[in-house]
PDB file of C-alpha atoms and ligand atoms in Angstrom:
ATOM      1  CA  UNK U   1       0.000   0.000   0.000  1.00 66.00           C
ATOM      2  CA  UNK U   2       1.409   3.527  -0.669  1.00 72.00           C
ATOM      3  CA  UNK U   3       0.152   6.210   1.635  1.00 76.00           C
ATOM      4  CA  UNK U   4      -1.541   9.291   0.219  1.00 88.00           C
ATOM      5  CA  UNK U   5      -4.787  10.237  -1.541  1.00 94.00           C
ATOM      6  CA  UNK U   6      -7.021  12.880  -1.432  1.00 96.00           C
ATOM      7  CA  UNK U   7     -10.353  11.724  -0.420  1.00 97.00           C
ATOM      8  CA  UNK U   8     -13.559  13.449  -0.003  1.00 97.00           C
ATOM      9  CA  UNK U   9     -17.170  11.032   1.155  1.00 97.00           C
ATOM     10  CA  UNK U  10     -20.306  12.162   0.725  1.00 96.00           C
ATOM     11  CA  UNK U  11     -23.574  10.210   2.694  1.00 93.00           C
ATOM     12  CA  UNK U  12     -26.419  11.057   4.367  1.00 89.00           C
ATOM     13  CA  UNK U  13     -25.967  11.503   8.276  1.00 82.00           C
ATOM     14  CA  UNK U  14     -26.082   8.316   9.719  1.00 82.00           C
ATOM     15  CA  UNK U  15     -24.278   6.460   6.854  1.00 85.00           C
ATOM     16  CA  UNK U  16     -21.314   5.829   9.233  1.00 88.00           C
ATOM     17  CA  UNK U  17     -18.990   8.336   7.221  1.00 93.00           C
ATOM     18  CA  UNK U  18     -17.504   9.379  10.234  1.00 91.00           C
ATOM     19  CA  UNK U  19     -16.443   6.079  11.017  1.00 90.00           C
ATOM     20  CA  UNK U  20     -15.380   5.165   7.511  1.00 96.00           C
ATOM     21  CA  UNK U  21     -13.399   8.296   7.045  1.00 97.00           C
ATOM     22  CA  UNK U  22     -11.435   7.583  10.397  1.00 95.00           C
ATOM     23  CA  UNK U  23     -10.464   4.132   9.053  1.00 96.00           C
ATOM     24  CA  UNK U  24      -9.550   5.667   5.693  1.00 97.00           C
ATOM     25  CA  UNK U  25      -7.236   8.273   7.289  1.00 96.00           C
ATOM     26  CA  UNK U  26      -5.230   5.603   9.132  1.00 96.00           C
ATOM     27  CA  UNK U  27      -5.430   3.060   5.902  1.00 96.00           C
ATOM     28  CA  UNK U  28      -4.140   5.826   4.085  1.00 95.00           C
ATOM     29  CA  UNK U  29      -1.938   7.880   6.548  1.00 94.00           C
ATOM     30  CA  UNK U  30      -3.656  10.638   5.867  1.00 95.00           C
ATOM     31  CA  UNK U  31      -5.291  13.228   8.186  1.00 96.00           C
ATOM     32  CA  UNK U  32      -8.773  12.863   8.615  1.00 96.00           C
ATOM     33  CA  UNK U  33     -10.618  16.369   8.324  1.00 97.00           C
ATOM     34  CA  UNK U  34     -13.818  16.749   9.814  1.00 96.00           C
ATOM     35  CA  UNK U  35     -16.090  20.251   9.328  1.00 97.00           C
ATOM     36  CA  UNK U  36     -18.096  18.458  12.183  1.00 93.00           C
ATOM     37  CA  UNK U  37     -15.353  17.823  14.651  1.00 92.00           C
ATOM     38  CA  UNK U  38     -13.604  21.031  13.752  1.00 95.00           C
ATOM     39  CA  UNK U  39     -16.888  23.040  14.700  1.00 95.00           C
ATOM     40  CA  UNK U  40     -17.441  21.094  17.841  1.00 91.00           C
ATOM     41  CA  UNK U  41     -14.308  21.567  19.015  1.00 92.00           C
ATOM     42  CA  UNK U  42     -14.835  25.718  18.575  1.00 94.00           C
ATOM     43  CA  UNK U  43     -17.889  25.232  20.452  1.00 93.00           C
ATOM     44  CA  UNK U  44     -16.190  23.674  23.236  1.00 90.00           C
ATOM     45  CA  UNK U  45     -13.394  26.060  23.258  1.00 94.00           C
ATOM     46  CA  UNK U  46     -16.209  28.472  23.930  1.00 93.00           C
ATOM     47  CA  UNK U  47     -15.125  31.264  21.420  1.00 93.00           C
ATOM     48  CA  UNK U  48     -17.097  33.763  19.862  1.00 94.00           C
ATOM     49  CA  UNK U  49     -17.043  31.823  16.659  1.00 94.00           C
ATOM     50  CA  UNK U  50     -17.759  28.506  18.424  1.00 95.00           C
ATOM     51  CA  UNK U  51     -20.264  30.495  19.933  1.00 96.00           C
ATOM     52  CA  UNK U  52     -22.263  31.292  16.890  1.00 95.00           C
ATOM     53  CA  UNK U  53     -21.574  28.301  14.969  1.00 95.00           C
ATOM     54  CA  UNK U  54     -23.343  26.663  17.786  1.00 94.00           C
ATOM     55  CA  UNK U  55     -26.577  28.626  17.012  1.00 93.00           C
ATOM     56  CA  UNK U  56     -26.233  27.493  13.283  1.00 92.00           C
ATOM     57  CA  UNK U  57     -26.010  23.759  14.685  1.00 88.00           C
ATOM     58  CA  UNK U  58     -28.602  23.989  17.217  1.00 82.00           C
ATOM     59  CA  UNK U  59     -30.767  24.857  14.672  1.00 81.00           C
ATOM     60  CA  UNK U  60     -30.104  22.663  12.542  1.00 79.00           C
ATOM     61  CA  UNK U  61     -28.684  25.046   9.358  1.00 87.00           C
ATOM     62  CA  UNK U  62     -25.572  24.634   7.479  1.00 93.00           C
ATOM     63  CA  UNK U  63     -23.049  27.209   8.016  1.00 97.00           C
ATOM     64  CA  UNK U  64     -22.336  29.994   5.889  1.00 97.00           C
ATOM     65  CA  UNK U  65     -20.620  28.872   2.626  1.00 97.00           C
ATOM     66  CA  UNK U  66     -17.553  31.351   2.712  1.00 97.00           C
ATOM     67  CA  UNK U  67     -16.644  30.766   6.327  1.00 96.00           C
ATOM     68  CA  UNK U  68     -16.690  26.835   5.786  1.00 97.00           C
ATOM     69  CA  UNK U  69     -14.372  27.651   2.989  1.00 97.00           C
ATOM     70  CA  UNK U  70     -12.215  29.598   4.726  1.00 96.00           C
ATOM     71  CA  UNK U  71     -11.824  26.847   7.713  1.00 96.00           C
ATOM     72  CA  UNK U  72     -11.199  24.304   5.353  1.00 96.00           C
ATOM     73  CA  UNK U  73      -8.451  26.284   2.864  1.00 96.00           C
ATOM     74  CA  UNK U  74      -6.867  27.111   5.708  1.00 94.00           C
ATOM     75  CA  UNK U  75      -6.607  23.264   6.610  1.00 95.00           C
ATOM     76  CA  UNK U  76      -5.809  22.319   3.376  1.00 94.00           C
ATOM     77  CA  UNK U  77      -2.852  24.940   3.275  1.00 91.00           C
ATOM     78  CA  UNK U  78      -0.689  22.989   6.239  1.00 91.00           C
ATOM     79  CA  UNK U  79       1.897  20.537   5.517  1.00 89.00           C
ATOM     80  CA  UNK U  80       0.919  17.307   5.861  1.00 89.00           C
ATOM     81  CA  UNK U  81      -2.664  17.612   3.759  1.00 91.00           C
ATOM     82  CA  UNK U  82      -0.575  19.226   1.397  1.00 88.00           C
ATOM     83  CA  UNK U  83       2.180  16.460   1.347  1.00 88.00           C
ATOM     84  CA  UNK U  84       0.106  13.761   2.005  1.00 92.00           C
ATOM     85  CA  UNK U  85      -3.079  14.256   1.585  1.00 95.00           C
ATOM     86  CA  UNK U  86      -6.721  13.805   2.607  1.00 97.00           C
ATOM     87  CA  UNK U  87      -9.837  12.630   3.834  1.00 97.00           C
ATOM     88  CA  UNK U  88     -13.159  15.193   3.626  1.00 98.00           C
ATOM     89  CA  UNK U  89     -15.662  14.622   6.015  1.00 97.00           C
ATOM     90  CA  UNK U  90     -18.742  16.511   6.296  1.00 96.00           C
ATOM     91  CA  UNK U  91     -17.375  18.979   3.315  1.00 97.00           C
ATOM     92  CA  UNK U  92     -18.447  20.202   0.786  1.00 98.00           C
ATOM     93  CA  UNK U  93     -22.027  19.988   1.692  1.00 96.00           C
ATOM     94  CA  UNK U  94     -23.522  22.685  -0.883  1.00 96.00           C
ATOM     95  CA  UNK U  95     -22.367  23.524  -5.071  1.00 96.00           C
ATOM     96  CA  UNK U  96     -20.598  26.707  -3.793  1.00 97.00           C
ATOM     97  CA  UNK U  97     -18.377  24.808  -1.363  1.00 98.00           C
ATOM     98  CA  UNK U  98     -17.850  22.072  -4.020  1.00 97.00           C
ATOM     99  CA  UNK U  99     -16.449  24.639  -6.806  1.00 97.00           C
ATOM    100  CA  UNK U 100     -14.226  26.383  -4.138  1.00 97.00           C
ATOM    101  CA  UNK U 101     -12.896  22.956  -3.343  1.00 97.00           C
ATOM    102  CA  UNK U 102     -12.008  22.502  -6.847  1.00 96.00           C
ATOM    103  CA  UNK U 103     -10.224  25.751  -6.645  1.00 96.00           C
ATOM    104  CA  UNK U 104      -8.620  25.150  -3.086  1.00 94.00           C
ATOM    105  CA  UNK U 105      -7.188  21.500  -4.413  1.00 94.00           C
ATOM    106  CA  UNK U 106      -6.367  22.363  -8.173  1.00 91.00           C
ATOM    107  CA  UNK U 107      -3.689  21.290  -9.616  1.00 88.00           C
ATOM    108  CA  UNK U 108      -3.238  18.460  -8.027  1.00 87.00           C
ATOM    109  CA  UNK U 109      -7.110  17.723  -7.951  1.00 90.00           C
ATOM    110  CA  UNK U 110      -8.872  14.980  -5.777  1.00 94.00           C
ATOM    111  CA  UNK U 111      -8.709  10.932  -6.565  1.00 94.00           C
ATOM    112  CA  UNK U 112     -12.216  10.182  -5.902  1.00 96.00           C
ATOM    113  CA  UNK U 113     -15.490  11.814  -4.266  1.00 98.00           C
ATOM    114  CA  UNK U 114     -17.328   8.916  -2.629  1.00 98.00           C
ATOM    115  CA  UNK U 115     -21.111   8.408  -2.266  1.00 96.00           C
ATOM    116  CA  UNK U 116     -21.578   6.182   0.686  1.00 96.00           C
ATOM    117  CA  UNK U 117     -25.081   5.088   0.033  1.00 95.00           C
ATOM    118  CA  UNK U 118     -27.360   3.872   2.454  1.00 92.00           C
ATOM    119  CA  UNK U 119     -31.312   3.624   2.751  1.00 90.00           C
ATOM    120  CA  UNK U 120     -33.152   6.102   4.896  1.00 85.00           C
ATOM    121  CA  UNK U 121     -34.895   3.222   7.250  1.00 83.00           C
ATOM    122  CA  UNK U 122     -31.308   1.897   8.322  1.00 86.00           C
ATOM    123  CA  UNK U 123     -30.160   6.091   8.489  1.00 87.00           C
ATOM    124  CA  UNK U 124     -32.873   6.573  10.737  1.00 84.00           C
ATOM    125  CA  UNK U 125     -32.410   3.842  12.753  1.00 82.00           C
ATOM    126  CA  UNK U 126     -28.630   4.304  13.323  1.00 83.00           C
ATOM    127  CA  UNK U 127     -29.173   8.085  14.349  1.00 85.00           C
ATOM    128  CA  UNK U 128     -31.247   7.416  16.865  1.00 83.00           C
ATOM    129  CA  UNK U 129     -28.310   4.949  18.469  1.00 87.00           C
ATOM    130  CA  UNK U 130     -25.467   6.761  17.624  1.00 88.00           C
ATOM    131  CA  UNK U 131     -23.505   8.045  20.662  1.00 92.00           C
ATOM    132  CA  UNK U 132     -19.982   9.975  20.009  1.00 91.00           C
ATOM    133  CA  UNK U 133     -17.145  10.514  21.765  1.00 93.00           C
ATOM    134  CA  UNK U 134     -17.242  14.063  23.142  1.00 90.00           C
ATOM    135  CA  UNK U 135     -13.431  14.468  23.203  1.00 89.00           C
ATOM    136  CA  UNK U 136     -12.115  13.005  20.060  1.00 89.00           C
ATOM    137  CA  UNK U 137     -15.122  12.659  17.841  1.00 85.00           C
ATOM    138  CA  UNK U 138     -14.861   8.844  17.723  1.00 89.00           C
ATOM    139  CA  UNK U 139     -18.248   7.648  16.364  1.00 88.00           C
ATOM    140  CA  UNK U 140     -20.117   4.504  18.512  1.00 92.00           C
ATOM    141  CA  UNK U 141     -23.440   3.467  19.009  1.00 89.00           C
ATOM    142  CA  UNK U 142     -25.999   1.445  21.022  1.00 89.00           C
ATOM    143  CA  UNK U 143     -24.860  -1.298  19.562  1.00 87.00           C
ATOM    144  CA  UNK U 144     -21.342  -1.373  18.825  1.00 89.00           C
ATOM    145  CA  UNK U 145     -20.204   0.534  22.376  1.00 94.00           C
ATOM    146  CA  UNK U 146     -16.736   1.422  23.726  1.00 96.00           C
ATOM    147  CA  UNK U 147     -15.551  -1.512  25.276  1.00 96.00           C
ATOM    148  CA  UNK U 148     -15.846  -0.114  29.118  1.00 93.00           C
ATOM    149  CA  UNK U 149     -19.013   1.446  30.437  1.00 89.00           C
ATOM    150  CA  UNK U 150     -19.184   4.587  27.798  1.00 92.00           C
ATOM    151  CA  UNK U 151     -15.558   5.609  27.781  1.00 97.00           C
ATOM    152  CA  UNK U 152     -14.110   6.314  24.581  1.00 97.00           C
ATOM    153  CA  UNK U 153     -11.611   3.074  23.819  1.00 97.00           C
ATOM    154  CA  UNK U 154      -9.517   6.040  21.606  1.00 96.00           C
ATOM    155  CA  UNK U 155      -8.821   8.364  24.611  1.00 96.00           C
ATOM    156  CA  UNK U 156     -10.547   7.717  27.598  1.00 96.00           C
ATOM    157  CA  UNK U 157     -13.391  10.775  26.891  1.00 96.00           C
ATOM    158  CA  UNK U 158     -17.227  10.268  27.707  1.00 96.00           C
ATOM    159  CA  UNK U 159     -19.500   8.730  25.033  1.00 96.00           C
ATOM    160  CA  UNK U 160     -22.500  10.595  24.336  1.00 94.00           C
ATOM    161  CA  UNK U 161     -25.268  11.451  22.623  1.00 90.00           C
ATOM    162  CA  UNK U 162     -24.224  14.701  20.532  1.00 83.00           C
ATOM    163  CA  UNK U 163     -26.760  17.384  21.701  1.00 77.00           C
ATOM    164  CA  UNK U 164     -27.998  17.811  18.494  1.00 74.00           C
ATOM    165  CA  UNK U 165     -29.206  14.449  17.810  1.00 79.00           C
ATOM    166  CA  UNK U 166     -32.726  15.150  18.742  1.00 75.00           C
ATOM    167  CA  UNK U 167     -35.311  14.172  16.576  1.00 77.00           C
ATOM    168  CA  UNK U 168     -36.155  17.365  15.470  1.00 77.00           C
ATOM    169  CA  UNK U 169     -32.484  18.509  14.769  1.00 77.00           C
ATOM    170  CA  UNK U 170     -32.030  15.222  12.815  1.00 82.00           C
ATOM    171  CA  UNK U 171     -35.622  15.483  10.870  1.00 84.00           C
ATOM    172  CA  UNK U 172     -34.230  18.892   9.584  1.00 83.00           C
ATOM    173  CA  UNK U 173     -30.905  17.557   8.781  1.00 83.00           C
ATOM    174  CA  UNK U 174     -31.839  14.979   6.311  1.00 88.00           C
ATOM    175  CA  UNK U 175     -34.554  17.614   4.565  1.00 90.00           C
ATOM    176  CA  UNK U 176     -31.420  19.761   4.274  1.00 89.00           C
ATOM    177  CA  UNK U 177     -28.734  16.723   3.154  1.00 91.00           C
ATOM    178  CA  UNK U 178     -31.409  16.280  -0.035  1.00 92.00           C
ATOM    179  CA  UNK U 179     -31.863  19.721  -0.493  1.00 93.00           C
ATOM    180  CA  UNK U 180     -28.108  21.236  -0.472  1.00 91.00           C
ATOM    181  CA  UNK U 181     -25.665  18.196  -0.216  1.00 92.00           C
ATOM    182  CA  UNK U 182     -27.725  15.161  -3.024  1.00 94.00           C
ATOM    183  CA  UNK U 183     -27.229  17.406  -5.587  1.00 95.00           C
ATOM    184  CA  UNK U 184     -23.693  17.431  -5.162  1.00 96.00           C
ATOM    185  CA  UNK U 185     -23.753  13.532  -6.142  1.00 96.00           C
ATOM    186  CA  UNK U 186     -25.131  14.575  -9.558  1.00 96.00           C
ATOM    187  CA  UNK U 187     -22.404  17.716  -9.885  1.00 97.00           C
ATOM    188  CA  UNK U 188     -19.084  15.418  -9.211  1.00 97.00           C
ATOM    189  CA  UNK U 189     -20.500  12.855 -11.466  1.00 97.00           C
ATOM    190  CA  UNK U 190     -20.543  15.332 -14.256  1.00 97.00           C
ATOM    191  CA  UNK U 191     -16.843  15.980 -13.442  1.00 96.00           C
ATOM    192  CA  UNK U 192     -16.137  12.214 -13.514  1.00 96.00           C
ATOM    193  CA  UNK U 193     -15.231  12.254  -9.833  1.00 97.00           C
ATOM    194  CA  UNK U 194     -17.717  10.211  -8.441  1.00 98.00           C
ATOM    195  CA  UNK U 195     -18.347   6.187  -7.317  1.00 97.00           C
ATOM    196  CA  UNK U 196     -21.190   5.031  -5.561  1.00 97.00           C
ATOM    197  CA  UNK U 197     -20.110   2.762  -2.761  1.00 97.00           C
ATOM    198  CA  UNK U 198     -23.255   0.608  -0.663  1.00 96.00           C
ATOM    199  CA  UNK U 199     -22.236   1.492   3.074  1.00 95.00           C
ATOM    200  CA  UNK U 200     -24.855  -1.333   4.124  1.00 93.00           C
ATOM    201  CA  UNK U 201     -23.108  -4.278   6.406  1.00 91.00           C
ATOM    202  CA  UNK U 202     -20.763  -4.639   8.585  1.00 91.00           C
ATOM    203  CA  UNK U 203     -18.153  -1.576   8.829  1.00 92.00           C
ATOM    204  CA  UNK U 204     -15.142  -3.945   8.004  1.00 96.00           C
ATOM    205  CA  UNK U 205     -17.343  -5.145   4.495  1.00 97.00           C
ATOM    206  CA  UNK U 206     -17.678  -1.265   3.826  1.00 97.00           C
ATOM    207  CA  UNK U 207     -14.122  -0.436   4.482  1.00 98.00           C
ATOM    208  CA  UNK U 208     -13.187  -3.279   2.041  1.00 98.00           C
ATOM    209  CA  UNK U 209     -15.111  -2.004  -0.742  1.00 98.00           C
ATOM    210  CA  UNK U 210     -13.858   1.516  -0.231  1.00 98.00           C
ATOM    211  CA  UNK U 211     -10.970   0.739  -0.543  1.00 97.00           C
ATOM    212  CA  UNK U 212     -11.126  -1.283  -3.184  1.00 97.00           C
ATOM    213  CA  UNK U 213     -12.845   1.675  -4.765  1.00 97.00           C
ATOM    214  CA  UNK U 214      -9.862   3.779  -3.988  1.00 97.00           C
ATOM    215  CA  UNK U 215      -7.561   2.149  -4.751  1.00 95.00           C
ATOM    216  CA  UNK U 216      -8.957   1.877  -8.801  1.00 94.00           C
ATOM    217  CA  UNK U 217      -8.770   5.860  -8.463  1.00 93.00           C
ATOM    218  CA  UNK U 218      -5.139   5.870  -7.042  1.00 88.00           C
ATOM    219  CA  UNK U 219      -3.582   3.452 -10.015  1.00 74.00           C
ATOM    220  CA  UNK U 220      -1.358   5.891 -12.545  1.00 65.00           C
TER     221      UNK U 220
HETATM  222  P1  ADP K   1     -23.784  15.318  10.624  1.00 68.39           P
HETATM  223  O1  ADP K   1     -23.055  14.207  11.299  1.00 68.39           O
HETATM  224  O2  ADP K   1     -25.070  15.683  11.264  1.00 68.39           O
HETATM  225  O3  ADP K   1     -23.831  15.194   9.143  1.00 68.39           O
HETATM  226  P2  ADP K   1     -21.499  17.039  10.986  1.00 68.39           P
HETATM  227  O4  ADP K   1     -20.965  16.443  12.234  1.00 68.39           O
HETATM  228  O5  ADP K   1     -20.754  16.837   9.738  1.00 68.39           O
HETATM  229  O6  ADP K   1     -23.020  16.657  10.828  1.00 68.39           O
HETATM  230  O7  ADP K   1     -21.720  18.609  11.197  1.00 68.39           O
HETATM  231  C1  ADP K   1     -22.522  19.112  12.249  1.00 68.39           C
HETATM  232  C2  ADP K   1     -23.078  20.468  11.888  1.00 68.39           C
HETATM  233  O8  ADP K   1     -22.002  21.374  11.595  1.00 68.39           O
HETATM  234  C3  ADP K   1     -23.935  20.497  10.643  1.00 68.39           C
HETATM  235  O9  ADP K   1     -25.264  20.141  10.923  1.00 68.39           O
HETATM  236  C4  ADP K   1     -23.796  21.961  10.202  1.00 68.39           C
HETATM  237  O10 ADP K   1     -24.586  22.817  11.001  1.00 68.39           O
HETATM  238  C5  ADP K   1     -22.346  22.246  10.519  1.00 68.39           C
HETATM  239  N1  ADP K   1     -21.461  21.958   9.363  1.00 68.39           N
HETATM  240  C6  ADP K   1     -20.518  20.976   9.268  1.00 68.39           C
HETATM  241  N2  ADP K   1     -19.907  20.970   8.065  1.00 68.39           N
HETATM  242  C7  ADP K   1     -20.465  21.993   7.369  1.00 68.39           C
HETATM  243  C8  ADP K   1     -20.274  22.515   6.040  1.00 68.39           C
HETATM  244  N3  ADP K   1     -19.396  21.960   5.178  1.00 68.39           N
HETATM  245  N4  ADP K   1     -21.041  23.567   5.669  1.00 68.39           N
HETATM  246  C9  ADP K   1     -21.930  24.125   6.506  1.00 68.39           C
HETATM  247  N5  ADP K   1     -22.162  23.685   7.753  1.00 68.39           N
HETATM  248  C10 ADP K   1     -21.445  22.620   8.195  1.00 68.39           C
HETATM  249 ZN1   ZN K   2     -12.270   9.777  22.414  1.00 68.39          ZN
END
């Protein structure tokens, strides 16, 4: 295996991208960025940008297209995305971020843009059990738990329920994943970016056939 690619999944919340990515960012020894994570960890810092972002979360809205662009250039800019690589979680999420990514990332480009497909019924369901470490972002659930008593196996943080996993909050952001995010699936194909990967099964089957997927991109 040779490290390095530059990686970006799309999936409706719930599809286990989070999990998927993390394994793909050690496969690949590449950093795993996370718009999710990165915004979380603002809001715990308690700055006045975690502070609003927070409101924008609460409610369940995407954040404003040029700031998300600006976190994630600036991320993109440091040495060992720029070396190696990476893996996009949670971005882009609308057209506007998409193009800028293009931008951000050209010449080099991205290898693939992933669509990690999963039906709604199982989405639903695995929202509704999905529990997260609140320290490193480490993804678990009802069913597959840390191994002690809701500690985080990773590094010893609590495992919760993110505070905006409520059934409202999570209605709102699967009406907003088809409006803003879906139609990114259509845009990337048109660029010749995209494969469709089923992200039903267990998470080691899934890995497998991303990588597999990948790894067809990677090939010179
Ligand atoms: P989920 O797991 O619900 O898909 P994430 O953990 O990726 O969500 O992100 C949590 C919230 O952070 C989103 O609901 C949104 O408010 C905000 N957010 C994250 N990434 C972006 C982005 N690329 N553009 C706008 N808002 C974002
Ligand atoms: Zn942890």
């Amino acid at each position: 295996m040779i490290p390095g690619a530059r990686l970006v999944l799309l999936g409706r919340q719930g599809a286990g991208k989070g999990t998927q990515c993390a394994r793909l960012s050690r496969h690949y020894v590449v950093p795993h960025i996370s718009t999710g994570d990165m915004l979380r960890a603002a809001v715990r810092e308690g700055t006045e940008f975690g502070r609003k972002a927070e409101e924008y979360m609460h409610a369940g809205e995407l954040l404003p297209d040029d700031i998300m662009v600006g976190i994630v250039d600036e991320r993109l800019e440091s040495d060992d995305t720029r070396t190696r690589g990476f893996v996009l979680d949670g971005f882009p999420r609308t057209v506007a971020q998409a193009e800028a990514l293009l931008e951000i990332t050209s010449p080099r480009g991205i290898n693939v843009v992933i669509d990690l497909e999963v039906p709604r019924e199982v989405v639903l369901a695995r929202l509704a059990s999905r529990r997260v470490c609140n320290d490193c972002g480490t993804n678990y659930s009802v069913d597959l738990p840390p191994k002690y008593d809701m500690v985080c196996d990773v590094c010893g943080g609590d495992v919760v329920q993110r505070d905006d996993d409520t059934e409202k909050a999570i209605a709102q952001r699967l009406a907003l994943y088809d409006r803003e995010t879906e139609p990114l699936i259509e845009w990337f194909q048109g660029k010749g970016l995209l494969d469709v990967v089923d992200g039903t099964g267990h998470p080691d089957d899934v890995t497998d056939r991303l990588v597999r997927t990948i790894d067809r991109r990677r090939e010179p």
